[in-house]
Coordinates of C-alpha atoms in Angstrom, one line a residue:
M1 CA 99.3 71.3 169.8
E2 CA 101.2 68.1 168.9
K3 CA 104.7 70.0 167.5
T4 CA 104.2 72.1 170.3
V5 CA 104.5 69.5 173.4
F6 CA 106.9 67.3 171.0
E7 CA 109.4 69.9 171.2
K8 CA 109.0 70.6 174.7
L9 CA 110.0 67.6 175.5
N10 CA 112.5 68.2 173.6
Q11 CA 113.8 70.8 175.8
I12 CA 113.4 68.7 179.3
E13 CA 117.3 66.6 180.0
G14 CA 117.7 62.6 180.1
Q15 CA 115.5 60.3 178.3
I16 CA 112.9 59.9 181.4
F17 CA 110.5 62.7 182.5
E18 CA 107.8 63.0 184.5
L19 CA 104.0 64.5 183.5
K20 CA 105.0 67.5 185.9
D21 CA 107.9 68.1 184.2
V22 CA 105.6 68.9 180.3
Y23 CA 103.3 70.9 183.5
L24 CA 105.7 72.8 183.8
F25 CA 105.4 74.4 180.1
E26 CA 101.6 75.0 180.7
N27 CA 101.5 78.6 180.4
E28 CA 103.8 78.6 177.5
I29 CA 101.4 76.6 175.1
Q30 CA 98.7 78.4 176.8
R31 CA 100.2 81.5 175.2
I32 CA 100.1 79.2 171.8
Y33 CA 96.4 77.7 171.7
P34 CA 95.2 81.1 173.9
N35 CA 91.6 79.5 172.8
N36 CA 92.0 75.9 174.6
Q37 CA 91.3 76.5 178.4
N38 CA 91.9 72.7 178.9
T39 CA 95.7 72.8 178.8
K40 CA 96.4 70.0 181.2
P41 CA 93.6 67.3 180.1
K42 CA 95.3 68.4 176.4
I43 CA 98.6 68.0 177.2
R44 CA 97.8 64.5 178.3
Q45 CA 95.4 63.6 175.4
T46 CA 98.9 65.0 173.2
L47 CA 101.2 62.3 175.5
Q48 CA 98.8 59.5 174.8
F49 CA 99.4 60.0 171.7
L50 CA 103.0 60.6 170.8
R51 CA 103.1 57.3 172.8
D52 CA 100.4 55.8 170.1
L53 CA 103.1 57.4 167.5
G54 CA 106.2 54.8 169.3
L55 CA 107.9 58.2 170.4
I56 CA 107.8 57.9 174.3
K57 CA 106.8 55.2 175.9
F58 CA 104.4 55.0 179.0
E59 CA 106.7 54.1 181.9
G60 CA 103.8 54.1 184.8
S61 CA 103.1 56.5 187.9
G62 CA 103.5 59.8 185.7
F63 CA 106.6 58.9 184.0
Y64 CA 107.8 58.2 180.4
R65 CA 110.4 57.5 178.8
K66 CA 111.4 59.3 174.9
L67 CA 112.3 57.1 172.4
W68 CA 114.7 59.0 170.3
E69 CA 118.0 60.4 171.5
N70 CA 118.0 64.3 172.2

């Protein structure tokens, strides 16, 4: 799911995004991973993973910053 969420982040314009922006892709991600019944928690977990890799930074209050140029 990490690759899928990263690809969705690339579709969001700008460097700053909110968790709710990623949740807009929930149905699409659910279609890709039909056996995953916990899509929102998995999205949050994946954002933490991408943060730990140094690809995004958690800014607080549901805001994140991409650490690469779109």
